[in-house]
């Protein structure tokens, strides 16, 4: 038999259900394929950084697969539709008996797979739920519907999870009849963007990072995770986003290092598991409410809000030139690393929507275009949470004060000074309001004065949300 594994959002050989299954028959010839779709990626605002990260990890994957005797073929076509066409032709040409792949849950990805399944194929198709601990539509309330509040979802999720089989699969063993490709051709064209050293390439590096986090940092996660100046979180999101690591691997490693985690909901380790469950929640929501994939808010009346369309305000936010140090430092972190600390994602998102009154979709799009860990589910979920347009979101009248947030989570201004060297000279107790200090001391700072007055901005936003609600 000849088996074809189609790699998409699962760029790893360990704990990969589709790959594992394709290799179960020791006699089978196994071939792998990856299809690059630049036009589609652009439509999805996939960041050049994530594409470069995919590329680097794909090289590592190709090497690991080659060692197993499985060649990886890479093809570039414009979009999803063309990928189906090409795949069908390729499978026919190669006389493939069975195709194996892991499900992707976003709407366009789902439609692409439907297109393949519903056409007449010369091969069998085996599809797996692999990217989540529990598949979408499997955690439902008593009415058989998706939960719209996180806490009851988590309760149900945990009780189902503990009853489920979440063991991680081994990487397949070397094929007896290995296929060797002559040479390693370039995979696909892309901008070769440098990846920050905190995100080393490949699944062994990712597993190493996971192990170290679970061993050394999970315990203090609950406290450390809110302080951007320290590395208190796992920094594993880029790997989970493109499937270099699976959530089962995360959970199993957490359990190895913290065997009683499930019995101690107040522990740091449990707090980390909770974040993994948020990840699941947002994927489950995408499938239950596909309009979330179409730029729609969950709360319909928020469509009636009249947003501020000033491109100068949006640009200042993007560049980290708002005059609010914590916001600007965070945006510079994003622009430099393609990653931003979770607390700061909440602060910057709130600032864009509630201080600048700019449509959250502008921020969602900009994040996607920058993030190395961008995923539609978590990014849309995070933005709709911050904008108060989403499911179980922050209430619309709750508005972060960016200065207070800065004082609370970066009290000494360590993070701010790292990313805003122009504030180096400002003393600790003034770092969150540097312009006041500069004025008092007659110093000229190479740093903008605040583009909005938070107090006034807050009132403007409350009015705009109220008016939108009334108008709907
Ligand atoms: P850790 O704190 O170590 O958490 C472990 C893992 O859990 C993460 O790697 C991630 O996969 C998952 N996770 C953690 N927090 C969340 C969360 N709130 N929602 C969903 N999953 C979570 N996360 C993304 O993976 N991709 C995105 O595009 C994304 N966009 C966001 C946009 C906004 C406005 C907000 C507020 C949050 C967003 N998040 C996103 C969630 C979160 O900020 C990141 O997952 C986290 O900062 C990644 O760092 P880490 O790997 O060190 O996380």
Tab-separated table of N, CA, C and O in Angstrom, residues 123-170:
chain	number	residue	atom	x	y	z
A	123	UNK	N	-8.475	7.554	-3.850
A	123	UNK	CA	-7.823	7.039	-2.639
A	123	UNK	C	-8.775	7.170	-1.450
A	123	UNK	O	-9.731	7.945	-1.491
A	124	UNK	N	-8.487	6.397	-0.408
A	124	UNK	CA	-9.256	6.538	0.831
A	124	UNK	C	-8.747	7.759	1.589
A	124	UNK	O	-7.607	8.166	1.418
A	125	UNK	N	-9.615	8.296	2.483
A	125	UNK	CA	-9.172	9.453	3.277
A	125	UNK	C	-9.356	9.143	4.759
A	125	UNK	O	-10.434	8.707	5.180
A	126	UNK	N	-8.305	9.341	5.539
A	126	UNK	CA	-8.389	9.147	6.992
A	126	UNK	C	-8.101	10.477	7.686
A	126	UNK	O	-7.013	11.038	7.519
A	127	UNK	N	-9.078	10.943	8.469
A	127	UNK	CA	-8.942	12.274	9.097
A	127	UNK	C	-8.941	12.124	10.614
A	127	UNK	O	-9.681	11.295	11.166
A	128	UNK	N	-8.133	12.955	11.277
A	128	UNK	CA	-7.973	12.820	12.734
A	128	UNK	C	-8.178	14.148	13.443
A	128	UNK	O	-7.842	15.198	12.909
A	129	UNK	N	-8.712	14.065	14.666
A	129	UNK	CA	-8.736	15.223	15.561
A	129	UNK	C	-7.471	15.152	16.393
A	129	UNK	O	-7.336	14.275	17.245
A	130	UNK	N	-6.568	16.080	16.136
A	130	UNK	CA	-5.232	15.963	16.720
A	130	UNK	C	-4.768	17.249	17.409
A	130	UNK	O	-3.963	17.197	18.325
A	131	UNK	N	-5.313	18.378	16.955
A	131	UNK	CA	-4.745	19.664	17.379
A	131	UNK	C	-5.239	20.133	18.749
A	131	UNK	O	-4.728	21.110	19.281
A	132	UNK	N	-6.232	19.439	19.303
A	132	UNK	CA	-6.798	19.864	20.586
A	132	UNK	C	-6.871	18.671	21.534
A	132	UNK	O	-6.850	17.515	21.101
A	133	UNK	N	-6.998	18.978	22.819
A	133	UNK	CA	-7.122	17.894	23.801
A	133	UNK	C	-8.461	17.186	23.637
A	133	UNK	O	-8.556	15.964	23.753
A	134	UNK	N	-9.502	17.984	23.385
A	134	UNK	CA	-10.824	17.411	23.109
A	134	UNK	C	-11.372	18.119	21.874
A	134	UNK	O	-11.290	19.349	21.773
A	135	UNK	N	-11.932	17.353	20.930
A	135	UNK	CA	-12.351	17.993	19.676
A	135	UNK	C	-13.564	18.905	19.848
A	135	UNK	O	-14.370	18.710	20.755
A	136	UNK	N	-13.676	19.915	18.967
A	136	UNK	CA	-14.854	20.777	18.975
A	136	UNK	C	-16.135	19.947	18.903
A	136	UNK	O	-16.127	18.840	18.355
A	137	UNK	N	-17.189	20.459	19.434
A	137	UNK	CA	-18.522	19.833	19.468
A	137	UNK	C	-18.586	18.669	20.445
A	137	UNK	O	-19.602	17.987	20.530
A	138	UNK	N	-17.498	18.406	21.182
A	138	UNK	CA	-17.540	17.262	22.094
A	138	UNK	C	-17.766	17.704	23.543
A	138	UNK	O	-17.978	16.886	24.413
A	139	UNK	N	-17.698	19.014	23.797
A	139	UNK	CA	-17.934	19.492	25.164
A	139	UNK	C	-19.150	20.420	25.112
A	139	UNK	O	-19.039	21.583	24.730
A	140	UNK	N	-20.309	19.875	25.468
A	140	UNK	CA	-21.550	20.618	25.282
A	140	UNK	C	-22.332	20.689	26.590
A	140	UNK	O	-22.133	19.859	27.485
A	141	UNK	N	-23.210	21.673	26.677
A	141	UNK	CA	-24.036	21.784	27.884
A	141	UNK	C	-25.208	20.789	27.825
A	141	UNK	O	-25.312	20.013	26.869
A	142	UNK	N	-26.084	20.872	28.820
A	142	UNK	CA	-27.139	19.855	28.896
A	142	UNK	C	-28.123	19.925	27.742
A	142	UNK	O	-28.771	18.944	27.410
A	143	UNK	N	-28.180	21.109	27.108
A	143	UNK	CA	-29.059	21.228	25.935
A	143	UNK	C	-28.355	20.741	24.674
A	143	UNK	O	-28.893	20.850	23.573
A	144	UNK	N	-27.124	20.282	24.831
A	144	UNK	CA	-26.376	19.819	23.665
A	144	UNK	C	-25.790	20.958	22.861
A	144	UNK	O	-25.500	20.823	21.675
A	145	UNK	N	-25.616	22.105	23.525
A	145	UNK	CA	-25.066	23.260	22.807
A	145	UNK	C	-23.702	23.644	23.376
A	145	UNK	O	-23.376	23.280	24.496
A	146	UNK	N	-22.988	24.444	22.586
A	146	UNK	CA	-21.693	24.945	23.044
A	146	UNK	C	-21.905	25.927	24.206
A	146	UNK	O	-22.816	26.739	24.174
A	147	UNK	N	-21.042	25.823	25.205
A	147	UNK	CA	-21.089	26.776	26.322
A	147	UNK	C	-20.744	28.174	25.835
A	147	UNK	O	-19.902	28.337	24.954
A	148	UNK	N	-21.389	29.166	26.443
A	148	UNK	CA	-21.037	30.546	26.100
A	148	UNK	C	-20.346	31.258	27.257
A	148	UNK	O	-20.101	32.454	27.203
A	149	UNK	N	-20.102	30.508	28.320
A	149	UNK	CA	-19.360	31.055	29.455
A	149	UNK	C	-18.205	30.089	29.723
A	149	UNK	O	-18.384	28.864	29.664
A	150	UNK	N	-17.049	30.671	30.008
A	150	UNK	CA	-15.862	29.831	30.114
A	150	UNK	C	-15.874	28.879	31.319
A	150	UNK	O	-15.550	27.691	31.168
A	151	UNK	N	-16.235	29.370	32.509
A	151	UNK	CA	-16.080	28.540	33.716
A	151	UNK	C	-16.857	27.211	33.647
A	151	UNK	O	-16.274	26.156	33.891
A	152	UNK	N	-18.131	27.229	33.293
A	152	UNK	CA	-18.810	25.924	33.151
A	152	UNK	C	-18.226	25.061	32.027
A	152	UNK	O	-18.212	23.830	32.120
A	153	UNK	N	-17.736	25.723	30.978
A	153	UNK	CA	-17.074	24.972	29.905
A	153	UNK	C	-15.883	24.224	30.484
A	153	UNK	O	-15.690	23.026	30.258
A	154	UNK	N	-15.086	24.947	31.272
A	154	UNK	CA	-13.881	24.334	31.823
A	154	UNK	C	-14.229	23.157	32.737
A	154	UNK	O	-13.570	22.125	32.716
A	155	UNK	N	-15.274	23.336	33.529
A	155	UNK	CA	-15.678	22.262	34.439
A	155	UNK	C	-16.002	20.999	33.631
A	155	UNK	O	-15.497	19.913	33.902
A	156	UNK	N	-16.844	21.175	32.612
A	156	UNK	CA	-17.241	20.029	31.789
A	156	UNK	C	-16.023	19.471	31.050
A	156	UNK	O	-15.851	18.251	30.928
A	157	UNK	N	-15.193	20.387	30.587
A	157	UNK	CA	-13.997	20.001	29.826
A	157	UNK	C	-13.100	19.106	30.678
A	157	UNK	O	-12.675	18.036	30.248
A	158	UNK	N	-12.863	19.545	31.910
A	158	UNK	CA	-11.955	18.788	32.776
A	158	UNK	C	-12.508	17.414	33.113
A	158	UNK	O	-11.760	16.435	33.149
A	159	UNK	N	-13.827	17.346	33.333
A	159	UNK	CA	-14.335	16.020	33.695
A	159	UNK	C	-14.264	15.082	32.485
A	159	UNK	O	-13.968	13.900	32.631
A	160	UNK	N	-14.484	15.640	31.286
A	160	UNK	CA	-14.335	14.787	30.094
A	160	UNK	C	-12.875	14.443	29.812
A	160	UNK	O	-12.555	13.332	29.408
A	161	UNK	N	-12.039	15.422	30.048
A	161	UNK	CA	-10.615	15.207	29.764
A	161	UNK	C	-10.053	14.065	30.610
A	161	UNK	O	-9.364	13.177	30.101
A	162	UNK	N	-10.368	14.094	31.900
A	162	UNK	CA	-9.789	13.085	32.785
A	162	UNK	C	-10.294	11.686	32.425
A	162	UNK	O	-9.625	10.694	32.704
A	163	UNK	N	-11.472	11.625	31.800
A	163	UNK	CA	-11.994	10.318	31.396
A	163	UNK	C	-11.491	9.916	30.011
A	163	UNK	O	-11.751	8.805	29.543
A	164	UNK	N	-10.778	10.817	29.350
A	164	UNK	CA	-10.378	10.518	27.958
A	164	UNK	C	-8.945	9.971	27.912
A	164	UNK	O	-8.224	10.006	28.891
A	165	UNK	N	-8.597	9.476	26.742
A	165	UNK	CA	-7.236	8.966	26.551
A	165	UNK	C	-6.409	10.087	25.915
A	165	UNK	O	-6.606	10.419	24.751
A	166	UNK	N	-5.535	10.690	26.686
A	166	UNK	CA	-4.757	11.796	26.119
A	166	UNK	C	-3.266	11.464	26.061
A	166	UNK	O	-2.425	12.360	26.062
A	167	UNK	N	-2.940	10.184	26.024
A	167	UNK	CA	-1.506	9.853	25.978
A	167	UNK	C	-0.896	10.355	24.653
A	167	UNK	O	-1.600	10.470	23.647
A	168	UNK	N	0.382	10.644	24.714
A	168	UNK	CA	1.058	11.110	23.499
A	168	UNK	C	1.592	9.912	22.725
A	168	UNK	O	2.068	8.945	23.318
A	169	UNK	N	1.528	10.009	21.411
A	169	UNK	CA	2.030	8.915	20.569
A	169	UNK	C	3.533	9.089	20.338
A	169	UNK	O	4.038	10.209	20.279
A	170	UNK	N	4.203	7.980	20.189
A	170	UNK	CA	5.631	8.026	19.829
A	170	UNK	C	5.778	8.474	18.375
A	170	UNK	O	4.833	8.359	17.597
